[in-house]
Amino acid sequence: QDSPLKAVQMLWVNLIMDTFASLALATEPPTEALLLRKPYGRNHPLVSRTMLKNIVGHAAYQLVIIFTLLFVGTWAPAPRRPPRGQGEC
């Protein structure tokens, strides 16, 4: 099968998406407290406990929603269609 996007097209999509993300981060001015903070050491974890809790919480939430839509969504009745000739034009 052919990929819907060629390699150059994927590079352009990546460039555009990364540009918007970097602009969003670059336009927020830094606070004084952030500028005066000392750097973290090399042995400090990159992901804090709070970040890990948020990541796990969001992953669990998304899994619940996806599995609910996947398994429970099929039990929902289909919308009724009017018989031919009796519906709107």
CSV table of C-alpha atoms in Angstrom, one decimal:
chain,number,residue,atom,x,y,z
A,1,GLN,CA,0.0,0.0,0.0
A,2,ASP,CA,1.1,3.5,-0.7
A,3,SER,CA,1.3,6.0,2.2
A,4,PRO,CA,-1.3,8.8,1.9
A,5,LEU,CA,1.6,11.3,2.5
A,6,LYS,CA,5.0,11.2,0.8
A,7,ALA,CA,8.1,11.8,2.9
A,8,VAL,CA,8.5,15.4,1.8
A,9,GLN,CA,4.8,16.1,2.7
A,10,MET,CA,5.3,14.6,6.1
A,11,LEU,CA,8.3,16.8,6.7
A,12,TRP,CA,6.3,19.9,5.8
A,13,VAL,CA,3.5,18.8,8.1
A,14,ASN,CA,6.0,18.3,10.9
A,15,LEU,CA,7.6,21.7,10.3
A,16,ILE,CA,4.3,23.5,10.4
A,17,MET,CA,3.1,21.7,13.5
A,18,ASP,CA,6.4,22.3,15.3
A,19,THR,CA,6.4,25.9,14.3
A,20,PHE,CA,3.0,26.6,15.9
A,21,ALA,CA,4.0,24.8,19.1
A,22,SER,CA,7.3,26.7,19.4
A,23,LEU,CA,5.5,30.0,18.8
A,24,ALA,CA,3.0,29.2,21.5
A,25,LEU,CA,5.8,28.5,24.0
A,26,ALA,CA,8.0,31.5,22.9
A,27,THR,CA,5.3,34.2,23.1
A,28,GLU,CA,4.7,33.7,26.8
A,29,PRO,CA,7.0,36.1,28.8
A,30,PRO,CA,9.0,34.4,31.6
A,31,THR,CA,8.2,35.3,35.1
A,32,GLU,CA,10.8,36.9,37.4
A,33,ALA,CA,10.7,33.9,39.8
A,34,LEU,CA,11.5,31.6,36.8
A,35,LEU,CA,14.5,33.7,35.8
A,36,LEU,CA,15.9,33.8,39.3
A,37,ARG,CA,15.5,30.1,40.0
A,38,LYS,CA,18.7,28.0,40.1
A,39,PRO,CA,19.0,25.2,37.6
A,40,TYR,CA,18.1,21.7,38.5
A,41,GLY,CA,20.9,19.2,39.0
A,42,ARG,CA,21.8,16.3,36.7
A,43,ASN,CA,20.5,13.7,39.2
A,44,HIS,CA,17.0,15.3,39.5
A,45,PRO,CA,14.3,13.4,37.6
A,46,LEU,CA,13.1,14.9,34.4
A,47,VAL,CA,9.5,13.9,35.2
A,48,SER,CA,8.3,14.9,38.6
A,49,ARG,CA,5.7,13.0,40.7
A,50,THR,CA,3.0,15.5,39.8
A,51,MET,CA,3.8,15.2,36.1
A,52,LEU,CA,3.7,11.4,36.3
A,53,LYS,CA,0.4,11.5,38.1
A,54,ASN,CA,-1.0,13.8,35.4
A,55,ILE,CA,0.3,11.6,32.6
A,56,VAL,CA,-1.1,8.4,34.1
A,57,GLY,CA,-4.4,10.1,35.0
A,58,HIS,CA,-4.9,11.5,31.4
A,59,ALA,CA,-3.9,8.1,29.9
A,60,ALA,CA,-6.5,6.3,32.1
A,61,TYR,CA,-9.2,8.9,31.3
A,62,GLN,CA,-8.5,8.6,27.5
A,63,LEU,CA,-8.5,4.7,27.7
A,64,VAL,CA,-11.9,4.8,29.5
A,65,ILE,CA,-13.4,7.1,26.9
A,66,ILE,CA,-12.0,5.1,24.0
A,67,PHE,CA,-13.0,1.7,25.3
A,68,THR,CA,-16.5,3.1,26.2
A,69,LEU,CA,-17.0,4.3,22.7
A,70,LEU,CA,-15.5,1.1,21.2
A,71,PHE,CA,-17.5,-1.4,23.2
A,72,VAL,CA,-20.6,0.4,24.6
A,73,GLY,CA,-21.0,2.6,21.5
A,74,THR,CA,-22.0,-0.3,19.4
A,75,TRP,CA,-25.1,-1.0,21.6
A,76,ALA,CA,-26.6,2.4,20.9
A,77,PRO,CA,-29.6,2.1,18.5
A,78,ALA,CA,-29.1,3.4,15.0
A,79,PRO,CA,-31.1,6.6,14.1
A,80,ARG,CA,-34.4,5.9,12.4
A,81,ARG,CA,-34.7,6.8,8.8
A,82,PRO,CA,-38.1,7.6,7.3
A,83,PRO,CA,-39.3,5.2,4.6
A,84,ARG,CA,-38.5,6.2,1.0
A,85,GLY,CA,-40.9,8.7,-0.4
A,86,GLN,CA,-42.1,10.0,3.0
A,87,GLY,CA,-39.1,11.9,4.1
A,88,GLU,CA,-38.1,15.5,3.4
A,89,CYS,CA,-37.1,16.4,-0.2
